[in-house]
Amino acid sequence: MTRGMFITLEGADGCGKSTQAALLAQALEAAGREVVCLREPGGTPISEKVRALLLDPAHAEMVPECELLLYEASRAQLTRQVIEPALARGAVVLCDRYYDSTYAYQAGGRKLPDDLVNAANALGSCGVAPDRTVVLDLDPALAYARATAGGADRMEAEGLAFQERVRAAYLRLAATEPARVRVVDASGKKDEVAMRVLGAIGDLP
Ligand code: TYD
């Protein structure tokens, strides 16, 4: 059986990822593919419980190492329980965030050492890497205002400087892995952005 395709969408909070994930899923389904839409952290009963722990603003005392390991715990469960079986039956897995978020937020935002975060990512992803990663890039001040308009979760409560470090980490990543990671301008109308996203995955088999 042919292996499916693993696509991830990334970006700082408020960049419009969820909207674009839905539009991309529609386009892929219209092309006749089975699409499995997921978000991280989450996607399994265990991972959703870990998500609640991670995002609860009451958990302000959480240390960066605990945070890192919880994201990885959530990911390992999702990867083994959902992503691997979906890829094995030939589906397109479309995941709203994956291990590049950990690099951007826990290495970039939290300033944990890169090598430590990369090692944790290798474990949490069970060695499963995306075929293509689209980073939606938007002016951090605009994205942050959008993300926090209805209140801030524990990560968003870190503020704008944190989001700027997250964005810088994504851009570093794209420069390091240009074959996999593509940056897309996320400004403008959602349909225009959706066309750019399609362009960024157009060369996949
Ligand atoms: P969510 O509400 O899903 O944010 P968004 O809609 O912007 O994707 O919350 C996920 C938050 O967790 C978001 O602030 C990014 C953060 N995060 C990390 O810090 N590390 C990670 O590995 C992942 C997957 C997410």
mmCIF file of C-alpha atoms and ligand atoms in Angstrom:
data_model
loop_
_atom_site.group_PDB
_atom_site.id
_atom_site.type_symbol
_atom_site.label_atom_id
_atom_site.label_comp_id
_atom_site.label_asym_id
_atom_site.label_seq_id
_atom_site.Cartn_x
_atom_site.Cartn_y
_atom_site.Cartn_z
ATOM 1 C CA MET A 1 0.000 0.000 0.000
ATOM 2 C CA THR A 2 1.351 3.475 -0.801
ATOM 3 C CA ARG A 3 2.289 5.639 2.141
ATOM 4 C CA GLY A 4 0.174 8.726 2.580
ATOM 5 C CA MET A 5 1.355 12.283 2.840
ATOM 6 C CA PHE A 6 2.113 14.206 6.013
ATOM 7 C CA ILE A 7 1.624 17.980 5.851
ATOM 8 C CA THR A 8 1.944 20.354 8.794
ATOM 9 C CA LEU A 9 0.881 23.982 9.177
ATOM 10 C CA GLU A 10 2.867 26.218 11.485
ATOM 11 C CA GLY A 11 3.081 29.818 12.629
ATOM 12 C CA ALA A 12 2.875 32.094 15.640
ATOM 13 C CA ASP A 13 -0.417 32.502 17.505
ATOM 14 C CA GLY A 14 -3.004 34.439 15.485
ATOM 15 C CA CYS A 15 -1.470 33.823 12.038
ATOM 16 C CA GLY A 16 -4.678 32.247 10.667
ATOM 17 C CA LYS A 17 -3.515 28.637 10.685
ATOM 18 C CA SER A 18 -6.810 27.044 11.641
ATOM 19 C CA THR A 19 -8.680 28.807 8.833
ATOM 20 C CA GLN A 20 -6.026 27.774 6.335
ATOM 21 C CA ALA A 21 -5.995 24.186 7.590
ATOM 22 C CA ALA A 22 -9.743 23.947 6.925
ATOM 23 C CA LEU A 23 -9.389 25.450 3.428
ATOM 24 C CA LEU A 24 -6.486 23.164 2.550
ATOM 25 C CA ALA A 25 -8.393 20.117 3.785
ATOM 26 C CA GLN A 26 -11.328 21.069 1.533
ATOM 27 C CA ALA A 27 -9.042 21.448 -1.469
ATOM 28 C CA LEU A 28 -7.360 18.082 -0.883
ATOM 29 C CA GLU A 29 -10.697 16.334 -0.355
ATOM 30 C CA ALA A 30 -12.021 17.885 -3.557
ATOM 31 C CA ALA A 31 -9.004 16.308 -5.269
ATOM 32 C CA GLY A 32 -10.227 12.913 -4.035
ATOM 33 C CA ARG A 33 -7.876 12.327 -1.108
ATOM 34 C CA GLU A 34 -8.787 11.014 2.321
ATOM 35 C CA VAL A 35 -7.714 13.804 4.675
ATOM 36 C CA VAL A 36 -7.178 13.339 8.407
ATOM 37 C CA CYS A 37 -7.244 16.753 10.117
ATOM 38 C CA LEU A 38 -5.472 17.020 13.449
ATOM 39 C CA ARG A 39 -4.263 19.705 15.795
ATOM 40 C CA GLU A 40 -1.464 19.713 18.316
ATOM 41 C CA PRO A 41 -1.488 19.405 21.209
ATOM 42 C CA GLY A 42 -4.530 17.127 20.996
ATOM 43 C CA GLY A 43 -6.131 14.586 18.693
ATOM 44 C CA THR A 44 -6.472 11.620 21.060
ATOM 45 C CA PRO A 45 -8.262 11.416 24.438
ATOM 46 C CA ILE A 46 -4.898 11.352 26.251
ATOM 47 C CA SER A 47 -3.439 14.163 24.147
ATOM 48 C CA GLU A 48 -6.518 16.353 24.728
ATOM 49 C CA LYS A 49 -6.065 15.959 28.488
ATOM 50 C CA VAL A 50 -2.409 16.941 28.154
ATOM 51 C CA ARG A 51 -3.523 19.938 26.067
ATOM 52 C CA ALA A 52 -5.789 21.123 28.858
ATOM 53 C CA LEU A 53 -2.872 20.916 31.297
ATOM 54 C CA LEU A 54 -0.623 22.869 28.941
ATOM 55 C CA LEU A 55 -2.948 25.732 28.076
ATOM 56 C CA ASP A 56 -4.621 26.334 31.441
ATOM 57 C CA PRO A 57 -3.694 29.914 32.490
ATOM 58 C CA ALA A 58 -3.867 28.698 36.125
ATOM 59 C CA HIS A 59 -0.642 26.718 35.529
ATOM 60 C CA ALA A 60 1.626 29.745 35.475
ATOM 61 C CA GLU A 61 4.228 27.916 37.580
ATOM 62 C CA MET A 62 4.903 25.271 34.893
ATOM 63 C CA VAL A 63 8.656 25.056 34.235
ATOM 64 C CA PRO A 64 9.965 24.951 30.632
ATOM 65 C CA GLU A 65 11.222 21.361 30.969
ATOM 66 C CA CYS A 66 7.800 20.150 32.127
ATOM 67 C CA GLU A 67 6.176 22.060 29.286
ATOM 68 C CA LEU A 68 8.533 20.524 26.711
ATOM 69 C CA LEU A 69 7.920 16.989 27.917
ATOM 70 C CA LEU A 70 4.146 17.422 28.012
ATOM 71 C CA TYR A 71 4.089 18.607 24.389
ATOM 72 C CA GLU A 72 6.199 15.584 23.476
ATOM 73 C CA ALA A 73 4.008 13.193 25.473
ATOM 74 C CA SER A 74 0.919 14.468 23.685
ATOM 75 C CA ARG A 75 2.719 14.105 20.325
ATOM 76 C CA ALA A 76 3.967 10.553 20.891
ATOM 77 C CA GLN A 77 0.436 9.374 21.659
ATOM 78 C CA LEU A 78 -1.000 11.130 18.595
ATOM 79 C CA THR A 79 1.756 9.852 16.323
ATOM 80 C CA ARG A 80 1.465 6.190 17.301
ATOM 81 C CA GLN A 81 -2.325 6.119 17.735
ATOM 82 C CA VAL A 82 -3.467 8.222 14.764
ATOM 83 C CA ILE A 83 -0.762 9.545 12.421
ATOM 84 C CA GLU A 84 1.128 6.328 11.699
ATOM 85 C CA PRO A 85 -2.014 4.268 10.944
ATOM 86 C CA ALA A 86 -3.432 7.040 8.730
ATOM 87 C CA LEU A 87 -0.209 7.315 6.721
ATOM 88 C CA ALA A 88 -0.022 3.541 6.425
ATOM 89 C CA ARG A 89 -3.462 3.380 4.768
ATOM 90 C CA GLY A 90 -2.514 6.131 2.312
ATOM 91 C CA ALA A 91 -4.338 9.130 3.796
ATOM 92 C CA VAL A 92 -3.163 12.739 3.799
ATOM 93 C CA VAL A 93 -2.497 13.767 7.394
ATOM 94 C CA LEU A 94 -2.923 17.496 7.856
ATOM 95 C CA CYS A 95 -1.711 18.600 11.252
ATOM 96 C CA ASP A 96 -2.179 22.076 12.704
ATOM 97 C CA ARG A 97 1.253 22.281 14.459
ATOM 98 C CA TYR A 98 3.782 19.471 15.006
ATOM 99 C CA TYR A 99 7.372 19.351 16.212
ATOM 100 C CA ASP A 100 8.406 22.606 14.553
ATOM 101 C CA SER A 101 6.119 24.339 17.066
ATOM 102 C CA THR A 102 8.252 22.839 19.794
ATOM 103 C CA TYR A 103 11.372 24.211 18.179
ATOM 104 C CA ALA A 104 9.774 27.650 17.699
ATOM 105 C CA TYR A 105 8.145 27.921 21.153
ATOM 106 C CA GLN A 106 10.325 25.886 23.509
ATOM 107 C CA ALA A 107 13.721 26.612 21.890
ATOM 108 C CA GLY A 108 12.872 30.030 20.355
ATOM 109 C CA GLY A 109 10.308 31.350 22.822
ATOM 110 C CA ARG A 110 11.480 29.688 26.036
ATOM 111 C CA LYS A 111 15.177 29.634 25.094
ATOM 112 C CA LEU A 112 15.728 25.961 25.914
ATOM 113 C CA PRO A 113 18.901 24.700 24.149
ATOM 114 C CA ASP A 114 18.330 23.665 20.517
ATOM 115 C CA ASP A 115 20.013 20.258 20.878
ATOM 116 C CA LEU A 116 17.867 19.363 23.861
ATOM 117 C CA VAL A 117 14.661 20.340 22.054
ATOM 118 C CA ASN A 118 15.724 18.474 18.907
ATOM 119 C CA ALA A 119 16.387 15.322 20.938
ATOM 120 C CA ALA A 120 13.003 15.626 22.651
ATOM 121 C CA ASN A 121 11.351 16.104 19.238
ATOM 122 C CA ALA A 122 12.968 12.917 17.928
ATOM 123 C CA LEU A 123 11.421 10.992 20.812
ATOM 124 C CA GLY A 124 8.005 12.693 20.806
ATOM 125 C CA SER A 125 7.543 12.299 17.044
ATOM 126 C CA CYS A 126 8.589 8.619 17.184
ATOM 127 C CA GLY A 127 10.781 9.462 14.204
ATOM 128 C CA VAL A 128 7.831 10.483 11.987
ATOM 129 C CA ALA A 129 8.711 13.641 10.017
ATOM 130 C CA PRO A 130 6.397 15.812 7.895
ATOM 131 C CA ASP A 131 6.806 15.646 4.128
ATOM 132 C CA ARG A 132 6.054 19.366 3.905
ATOM 133 C CA THR A 133 5.663 22.126 6.482
ATOM 134 C CA VAL A 134 4.020 25.443 5.645
ATOM 135 C CA VAL A 135 4.840 28.331 7.964
ATOM 136 C CA LEU A 136 2.259 31.120 7.847
ATOM 137 C CA ASP A 137 4.130 34.338 8.402
ATOM 138 C CA LEU A 138 2.408 37.484 9.627
ATOM 139 C CA ASP A 139 3.523 40.693 11.325
ATOM 140 C CA PRO A 140 3.845 39.585 14.993
ATOM 141 C CA ALA A 141 2.042 42.625 16.432
ATOM 142 C CA LEU A 142 -0.958 42.053 14.163
ATOM 143 C CA ALA A 143 -1.012 38.292 14.820
ATOM 144 C CA TYR A 144 -0.717 38.789 18.563
ATOM 145 C CA ALA A 145 -3.537 41.337 18.696
ATOM 146 C CA ARG A 146 -5.727 38.912 16.759
ATOM 147 C CA ALA A 147 -4.807 35.919 18.935
ATOM 148 C CA THR A 148 -5.532 37.669 22.226
ATOM 149 C CA ALA A 149 -8.660 39.594 21.218
ATOM 150 C CA GLY A 150 -10.837 37.092 23.088
ATOM 151 C CA GLY A 151 -8.425 36.496 26.007
ATOM 152 C CA ALA A 152 -5.030 34.795 26.300
ATOM 153 C CA ASP A 153 -4.201 31.149 27.064
ATOM 154 C CA ARG A 154 -1.058 30.289 29.087
ATOM 155 C CA MET A 155 1.252 30.512 26.059
ATOM 156 C CA GLU A 156 -0.300 33.687 24.639
ATOM 157 C CA ALA A 157 0.033 35.300 28.063
ATOM 158 C CA GLU A 158 3.818 35.315 27.512
ATOM 159 C CA GLY A 159 3.434 38.476 25.429
ATOM 160 C CA LEU A 160 4.583 39.981 22.140
ATOM 161 C CA ALA A 161 8.380 39.639 22.634
ATOM 162 C CA PHE A 162 7.864 35.884 23.087
ATOM 163 C CA GLN A 163 5.862 35.724 19.833
ATOM 164 C CA GLU A 164 8.630 37.637 18.052
ATOM 165 C CA ARG A 165 11.176 35.016 19.160
ATOM 166 C CA VAL A 166 8.786 32.286 17.966
ATOM 167 C CA ARG A 167 8.575 33.908 14.541
ATOM 168 C CA ALA A 168 12.355 34.312 14.308
ATOM 169 C CA ALA A 169 12.806 30.619 15.161
ATOM 170 C CA TYR A 170 10.403 29.603 12.358
ATOM 171 C CA LEU A 171 12.353 31.705 9.871
ATOM 172 C CA ARG A 172 15.635 30.100 11.021
ATOM 173 C CA LEU A 173 14.117 26.683 10.563
ATOM 174 C CA ALA A 174 12.963 27.493 7.029
ATOM 175 C CA ALA A 175 16.470 28.655 6.167
ATOM 176 C CA THR A 176 17.941 25.415 7.573
ATOM 177 C CA GLU A 177 15.498 23.011 5.891
ATOM 178 C CA PRO A 178 14.340 24.734 2.689
ATOM 179 C CA ALA A 179 13.218 21.499 0.983
ATOM 180 C CA ARG A 180 10.677 20.716 3.696
ATOM 181 C CA VAL A 181 9.784 24.053 5.302
ATOM 182 C CA ARG A 182 8.165 26.779 3.169
ATOM 183 C CA VAL A 183 7.257 30.241 4.434
ATOM 184 C CA VAL A 184 4.015 31.728 3.120
ATOM 185 C CA ASP A 185 2.940 35.353 3.477
ATOM 186 C CA ALA A 186 -0.200 35.161 5.639
ATOM 187 C CA SER A 187 -1.342 38.751 5.071
ATOM 188 C CA GLY A 188 -4.312 39.626 2.871
ATOM 189 C CA LYS A 189 -7.576 37.857 2.117
ATOM 190 C CA LYS A 190 -7.973 34.270 3.292
ATOM 191 C CA ASP A 191 -8.579 32.996 -0.258
ATOM 192 C CA GLU A 192 -5.375 34.638 -1.445
ATOM 193 C CA VAL A 193 -3.431 33.059 1.421
ATOM 194 C CA ALA A 194 -5.054 29.692 0.592
ATOM 195 C CA MET A 195 -3.716 29.935 -2.981
ATOM 196 C CA ARG A 196 -0.229 30.591 -1.617
ATOM 197 C CA VAL A 197 -0.533 27.584 0.702
ATOM 198 C CA LEU A 198 -1.562 25.382 -2.231
ATOM 199 C CA GLY A 199 1.435 26.692 -4.135
ATOM 200 C CA ALA A 200 3.703 25.700 -1.244
ATOM 201 C CA ILE A 201 2.608 22.058 -1.437
ATOM 202 C CA GLY A 202 2.071 21.874 -5.203
ATOM 203 C CA ASP A 203 5.262 19.935 -5.934
ATOM 204 C CA LEU A 204 4.406 17.072 -3.560
ATOM 205 C CA PRO A 205 3.675 13.730 -5.260
HETATM 206 P P1 TYD B 1 -3.761 26.644 20.242
HETATM 207 O O1 TYD B 1 -4.923 27.287 20.906
HETATM 208 O O2 TYD B 1 -3.976 25.398 19.475
HETATM 209 O O3 TYD B 1 -3.043 27.726 19.364
HETATM 210 P P2 TYD B 1 -3.162 27.945 17.836
HETATM 211 O O4 TYD B 1 -4.633 28.020 17.518
HETATM 212 O O5 TYD B 1 -2.416 29.228 17.618
HETATM 213 O O6 TYD B 1 -2.472 26.764 17.184
HETATM 214 O O7 TYD B 1 -2.666 26.438 21.365
HETATM 215 C C1 TYD B 1 -1.498 25.785 21.145
HETATM 216 C C2 TYD B 1 -0.433 26.586 21.859
HETATM 217 O O8 TYD B 1 0.640 25.723 22.235
HETATM 218 C C3 TYD B 1 0.159 27.657 20.975
HETATM 219 O O9 TYD B 1 0.404 28.821 21.751
HETATM 220 C C4 TYD B 1 1.482 27.062 20.558
HETATM 221 C C5 TYD B 1 1.863 26.205 21.718
HETATM 222 N N1 TYD B 1 2.728 25.050 21.384
HETATM 223 C C6 TYD B 1 4.008 24.972 21.926
HETATM 224 O O10 TYD B 1 4.429 25.874 22.660
HETATM 225 N N2 TYD B 1 4.774 23.886 21.651
HETATM 226 C C7 TYD B 1 4.345 22.856 20.864
HETATM 227 O O11 TYD B 1 5.075 21.869 20.643
HETATM 228 C C8 TYD B 1 3.007 22.939 20.319
HETATM 229 C C9 TYD B 1 2.474 21.829 19.456
HETATM 230 C C10 TYD B 1 2.236 24.057 20.602
#
